[in-house]
Amino acid sequence: MSVHIGAKKGEIADKILLPGDPLRAKYIAETFLEDPKCYNEVRGMLGYTGTYKGHKISVQGTGMGMPSAAIYANELIREYDVKKLMRVGTCGAIRKDVHVRDLVLAQAAATNSAIIRKDFPNFDFPQIADFDLLTTAYDIAKEKGFNIHVGNVLSNDTFYSDDNSDVFKLGEYGVLGVEMEAAVLYYLAAKYNVQALALMTVSDHMITGEETTSEERQMTFNDMMIVGLETLIK
Ligand code: ADE
């Protein structure tokens, strides 16, 4: 086992879905995977391995925010040889042309996190998605008729803030939404030469205040899972 994951080598697939919420990991495993087996309960951060259409797939909760997500991504890549990592989560929209329940594919992720700046103080190192995963996910979502946006997101270090004016300014510069994990996932994928992609559903609108009901969230969440799973096995 690694420090935060209680699995033996070989119990985790090389393709993994990464929801922030561990109970979402349980839901995904029990709803979409055949023969799911729980391999991790350390800190309640549930992880499962099963099969989807005959392919071995894992799903691991990461917690919220980049420090937590980085712990799981580091251990999955370095200790369990995971090669394709796909975040499946939610984001808040910051543009009027992006609506609640839409899907957002993070082509790139801006961040105010110190995690990357600490390693590269002299560069604005760009956090970008794996191109193959990105185009595959986009094609699948389009083919299924889902509303999908592709572009930059902000991986924010804080959920609550006294002043969001700089975040809204990013929206004017084309940034689609705000979430809290994609940038560090892309950073670690670059560092360890593996593939990563972040796919989000829009759960709230930071400008209009538009929100989703829990039934609507569940429906779009399921749409997102299909895109995620089909992308990982392609
Ligand atoms: N995830 C969903 N909505 C969010 C928001 N408004 N800020 C950061 N992360 C989010």
CSV table of C-alpha atoms and ligand atoms in Angstrom, one decimal:
chain,number,residue,atom,x,y,z
A,1,MET,CA,0.0,0.0,0.0
A,2,SER,CA,1.0,3.6,-0.4
A,3,VAL,CA,0.7,6.2,2.4
A,4,HIS,CA,-3.0,7.1,1.6
A,5,ILE,CA,-4.2,4.2,-0.5
A,6,GLY,CA,-4.6,0.7,1.0
A,7,ALA,CA,-4.4,-1.3,-2.3
A,8,LYS,CA,-1.9,-3.9,-3.2
A,9,LYS,CA,0.0,-3.5,-6.5
A,10,GLY,CA,-2.1,-4.7,-9.3
A,11,GLU,CA,-5.4,-3.9,-7.6
A,12,ILE,CA,-5.8,-0.6,-9.3
A,13,ALA,CA,-6.3,-0.3,-13.1
A,14,ASP,CA,-4.1,1.8,-15.3
A,15,LYS,CA,-7.1,3.8,-16.3
A,16,ILE,CA,-8.9,5.7,-13.5
A,17,LEU,CA,-11.8,8.1,-12.9
A,18,LEU,CA,-11.2,10.7,-10.2
A,19,PRO,CA,-14.3,12.3,-8.6
A,20,GLY,CA,-13.6,14.6,-5.7
A,21,ASP,CA,-16.4,13.1,-3.6
A,22,PRO,CA,-15.6,9.5,-2.3
A,23,LEU,CA,-19.3,8.7,-2.2
A,24,ARG,CA,-19.4,9.6,-5.9
A,25,ALA,CA,-16.7,7.0,-6.4
A,26,LYS,CA,-18.9,4.4,-4.7
A,27,TYR,CA,-21.9,5.4,-6.8
A,28,ILE,CA,-19.9,5.3,-10.1
A,29,ALA,CA,-18.5,1.8,-9.2
A,30,GLU,CA,-21.8,0.4,-8.2
A,31,THR,CA,-23.8,1.9,-11.1
A,32,PHE,CA,-21.4,1.6,-14.0
A,33,LEU,CA,-18.8,-1.0,-13.3
A,34,GLU,CA,-19.2,-4.8,-13.3
A,35,ASP,CA,-17.9,-6.7,-10.4
A,36,PRO,CA,-16.7,-3.6,-8.5
A,37,LYS,CA,-14.3,-4.3,-5.6
A,38,CYS,CA,-13.4,-1.7,-3.0
A,39,TYR,CA,-9.6,-1.4,-2.6
A,40,ASN,CA,-9.4,1.6,-0.4
A,41,GLU,CA,-11.2,2.9,2.7
A,42,VAL,CA,-8.2,4.9,4.2
A,43,ARG,CA,-9.6,8.2,5.5
A,44,GLY,CA,-12.9,7.3,3.9
A,45,MET,CA,-11.5,8.1,0.5
A,46,LEU,CA,-13.1,5.2,-1.3
A,47,GLY,CA,-11.5,3.5,-4.3
A,48,TYR,CA,-12.9,0.7,-6.5
A,49,THR,CA,-11.8,-1.5,-9.4
A,50,GLY,CA,-14.2,-3.2,-11.7
A,51,THR,CA,-14.8,-3.6,-15.4
A,52,TYR,CA,-16.6,-1.5,-18.0
A,53,LYS,CA,-17.4,-3.3,-21.3
A,54,GLY,CA,-14.6,-5.8,-20.4
A,55,HIS,CA,-12.0,-3.2,-19.6
A,56,LYS,CA,-10.4,-2.9,-16.2
A,57,ILE,CA,-11.2,0.5,-14.7
A,58,SER,CA,-10.7,2.1,-11.3
A,59,VAL,CA,-12.4,5.0,-9.7
A,60,GLN,CA,-10.9,6.9,-6.8
A,61,GLY,CA,-12.1,9.8,-4.7
A,62,THR,CA,-9.6,12.6,-4.4
A,63,GLY,CA,-11.1,15.0,-1.9
A,64,MET,CA,-11.5,18.7,-2.6
A,65,GLY,CA,-8.7,21.1,-3.7
A,66,MET,CA,-5.3,20.6,-5.2
A,67,PRO,CA,-3.3,19.5,-2.1
A,68,SER,CA,-5.7,16.6,-1.6
A,69,ALA,CA,-6.0,15.7,-5.3
A,70,ALA,CA,-2.2,15.9,-5.7
A,71,ILE,CA,-1.7,13.3,-2.9
A,72,TYR,CA,-3.9,10.7,-4.7
A,73,ALA,CA,-2.6,11.5,-8.2
A,74,ASN,CA,1.0,11.2,-7.0
A,75,GLU,CA,0.4,7.9,-5.3
A,76,LEU,CA,-1.7,6.5,-8.2
A,77,ILE,CA,0.9,7.4,-10.8
A,78,ARG,CA,4.1,6.7,-8.8
A,79,GLU,CA,3.1,3.6,-6.7
A,80,TYR,CA,0.3,2.0,-8.8
A,81,ASP,CA,1.5,2.9,-12.4
A,82,VAL,CA,-1.8,4.6,-13.4
A,83,LYS,CA,-1.4,5.9,-16.9
A,84,LYS,CA,-4.8,7.6,-17.8
A,85,LEU,CA,-6.3,9.8,-15.2
A,86,MET,CA,-9.7,11.5,-15.7
A,87,ARG,CA,-11.2,13.9,-13.3
A,88,VAL,CA,-15.0,13.9,-13.2
A,89,GLY,CA,-16.4,16.7,-11.2
A,90,THR,CA,-18.3,19.9,-11.1
A,91,CYS,CA,-17.5,23.5,-11.8
A,92,GLY,CA,-19.0,26.9,-11.4
A,93,ALA,CA,-19.7,28.9,-14.6
A,94,ILE,CA,-18.3,32.4,-15.1
A,95,ARG,CA,-19.5,33.1,-18.6
A,96,LYS,CA,-23.1,33.8,-19.7
A,97,ASP,CA,-22.8,31.4,-22.6
A,98,VAL,CA,-22.0,28.5,-20.3
A,99,HIS,CA,-25.1,27.2,-18.5
A,100,VAL,CA,-25.8,24.9,-15.5
A,101,ARG,CA,-25.8,21.2,-16.6
A,102,ASP,CA,-23.5,21.9,-19.6
A,103,LEU,CA,-20.3,19.8,-19.8
A,104,VAL,CA,-16.9,21.5,-19.7
A,105,LEU,CA,-13.7,19.9,-20.9
A,106,ALA,CA,-10.7,21.6,-19.5
A,107,GLN,CA,-8.4,22.1,-22.5
A,108,ALA,CA,-6.1,24.0,-20.1
A,109,ALA,CA,-6.3,25.1,-16.5
A,110,ALA,CA,-5.1,28.4,-15.1
A,111,THR,CA,-4.3,28.4,-11.4
A,112,ASN,CA,-3.5,30.5,-8.4
A,113,SER,CA,-2.1,27.5,-6.5
A,114,ALA,CA,1.4,27.7,-5.2
A,115,ILE,CA,2.0,24.0,-6.0
A,116,ILE,CA,3.2,24.6,-9.5
A,117,ARG,CA,4.8,28.1,-8.9
A,118,LYS,CA,6.9,26.5,-6.2
A,119,ASP,CA,8.6,24.2,-8.8
A,120,PHE,CA,8.7,26.8,-11.6
A,121,PRO,CA,9.1,30.2,-10.0
A,122,ASN,CA,10.4,31.8,-13.3
A,123,PHE,CA,7.8,30.5,-15.7
A,124,ASP,CA,4.0,30.4,-16.1
A,125,PHE,CA,4.1,26.7,-16.8
A,126,PRO,CA,1.0,25.9,-18.8
A,127,GLN,CA,-1.3,23.2,-17.5
A,128,ILE,CA,-2.8,21.4,-20.5
A,129,ALA,CA,-5.0,18.4,-21.1
A,130,ASP,CA,-3.8,15.3,-23.0
A,131,PHE,CA,-4.7,15.9,-26.6
A,132,ASP,CA,-5.9,12.4,-27.4
A,133,LEU,CA,-8.1,12.1,-24.3
A,134,LEU,CA,-9.5,15.6,-25.0
A,135,THR,CA,-10.4,15.0,-28.6
A,136,THR,CA,-11.8,11.5,-27.8
A,137,ALA,CA,-14.0,12.9,-25.0
A,138,TYR,CA,-15.2,15.8,-27.2
A,139,ASP,CA,-16.1,13.5,-30.1
A,140,ILE,CA,-18.0,11.1,-27.8
A,141,ALA,CA,-19.9,14.0,-26.1
A,142,LYS,CA,-20.8,15.6,-29.4
A,143,GLU,CA,-22.0,12.2,-30.9
A,144,LYS,CA,-24.3,11.7,-27.9
A,145,GLY,CA,-25.7,15.2,-28.3
A,146,PHE,CA,-24.5,16.6,-25.0
A,147,ASN,CA,-23.9,20.4,-24.6
A,148,ILE,CA,-20.2,20.6,-24.2
A,149,HIS,CA,-17.7,23.5,-24.0
A,150,VAL,CA,-13.9,23.1,-24.5
A,151,GLY,CA,-11.5,25.7,-23.2
A,152,ASN,CA,-9.7,27.1,-20.2
A,153,VAL,CA,-10.8,26.7,-16.6
A,154,LEU,CA,-9.6,28.2,-13.4
A,155,SER,CA,-8.4,25.7,-10.7
A,156,ASN,CA,-8.9,27.9,-7.7
A,157,ASP,CA,-7.2,27.5,-4.4
A,158,THR,CA,-10.3,28.8,-2.4
A,159,PHE,CA,-14.0,28.1,-2.7
A,160,TYR,CA,-15.0,31.1,-0.5
A,161,SER,CA,-13.6,34.5,-1.3
A,162,ASP,CA,-14.4,38.1,-0.2
A,163,ASP,CA,-13.8,39.3,-3.8
A,164,ASN,CA,-14.4,37.4,-7.0
A,165,SER,CA,-13.7,40.3,-9.4
A,166,ASP,CA,-10.4,38.7,-10.7
A,167,VAL,CA,-12.3,35.4,-11.2
A,168,PHE,CA,-15.0,37.2,-13.3
A,169,LYS,CA,-12.3,39.0,-15.2
A,170,LEU,CA,-10.9,35.6,-16.3
A,171,GLY,CA,-14.4,34.8,-17.6
A,172,GLU,CA,-14.1,37.9,-19.9
A,173,TYR,CA,-10.8,36.3,-21.1
A,174,GLY,CA,-12.6,33.2,-22.1
A,175,VAL,CA,-12.2,31.0,-19.0
A,176,LEU,CA,-15.3,28.8,-18.9
A,177,GLY,CA,-15.6,27.9,-15.2
A,178,VAL,CA,-14.0,27.5,-11.8
A,179,GLU,CA,-13.1,24.3,-10.1
A,180,MET,CA,-10.3,23.2,-7.8
A,181,GLU,CA,-8.3,20.3,-9.0
A,182,ALA,CA,-7.6,20.1,-12.8
A,183,ALA,CA,-4.3,22.2,-12.8
A,184,VAL,CA,-2.5,20.0,-10.4
A,185,LEU,CA,-3.6,16.8,-12.2
A,186,TYR,CA,-2.3,18.2,-15.5
A,187,TYR,CA,0.9,19.3,-13.8
A,188,LEU,CA,1.6,15.8,-12.4
A,189,ALA,CA,0.7,14.2,-15.8
A,190,ALA,CA,3.3,16.4,-17.4
A,191,LYS,CA,5.8,15.6,-14.7
A,192,TYR,CA,5.4,11.9,-14.9
A,193,ASN,CA,4.6,11.6,-18.6
A,194,VAL,CA,1.1,10.1,-18.2
A,195,GLN,CA,-2.3,11.2,-19.7
A,196,ALA,CA,-4.8,13.4,-17.9
A,197,LEU,CA,-8.1,15.1,-18.6
A,198,ALA,CA,-10.7,17.0,-16.5
A,199,LEU,CA,-14.3,16.8,-17.4
A,200,MET,CA,-16.9,18.8,-15.4
A,201,THR,CA,-20.6,19.4,-15.3
A,202,VAL,CA,-21.6,23.0,-14.5
A,203,SER,CA,-23.3,22.8,-11.0
A,204,ASP,CA,-23.7,26.5,-10.4
A,205,HIS,CA,-23.5,29.8,-12.1
A,206,MET,CA,-21.3,32.3,-10.3
A,207,ILE,CA,-22.7,35.3,-12.3
A,208,THR,CA,-26.4,34.6,-12.8
A,209,GLY,CA,-26.9,32.5,-9.6
A,210,GLU,CA,-28.6,29.7,-11.7
A,211,GLU,CA,-28.5,26.4,-9.9
A,212,THR,CA,-29.5,22.8,-10.6
A,213,THR,CA,-31.8,20.5,-8.7
A,214,SER,CA,-30.4,17.3,-7.3
A,215,GLU,CA,-32.3,15.2,-9.9
A,216,GLU,CA,-30.8,17.4,-12.7
A,217,ARG,CA,-27.4,17.1,-11.2
A,218,GLN,CA,-27.7,13.3,-11.1
A,219,MET,CA,-28.8,13.2,-14.8
A,220,THR,CA,-25.9,15.3,-16.1
A,221,PHE,CA,-23.5,13.4,-13.8
A,222,ASN,CA,-24.6,10.2,-15.4
A,223,ASP,CA,-24.0,11.8,-18.9
A,224,MET,CA,-20.6,12.8,-17.8
A,225,MET,CA,-19.8,9.3,-16.5
A,226,ILE,CA,-20.6,7.8,-19.9
A,227,VAL,CA,-18.3,10.3,-21.6
A,228,GLY,CA,-15.6,9.5,-19.1
A,229,LEU,CA,-15.8,5.8,-19.3
A,230,GLU,CA,-16.1,5.6,-23.0
A,231,THR,CA,-13.1,7.9,-23.3
A,232,LEU,CA,-11.0,5.8,-21.0
A,233,ILE,CA,-11.6,2.6,-23.0
A,234,LYS,CA,-11.2,4.0,-26.5
B,1,ADE,N1,-17.1,23.5,-8.1
B,1,ADE,C1,-18.4,23.7,-8.4
B,1,ADE,N2,-18.7,25.0,-8.2
B,1,ADE,C2,-17.6,25.6,-7.9
B,1,ADE,C3,-17.3,26.9,-7.6
B,1,ADE,N3,-18.2,27.9,-7.6
B,1,ADE,N4,-16.0,27.2,-7.2
B,1,ADE,C4,-15.1,26.3,-7.1
B,1,ADE,N5,-15.3,25.0,-7.4
B,1,ADE,C5,-16.6,24.7,-7.8
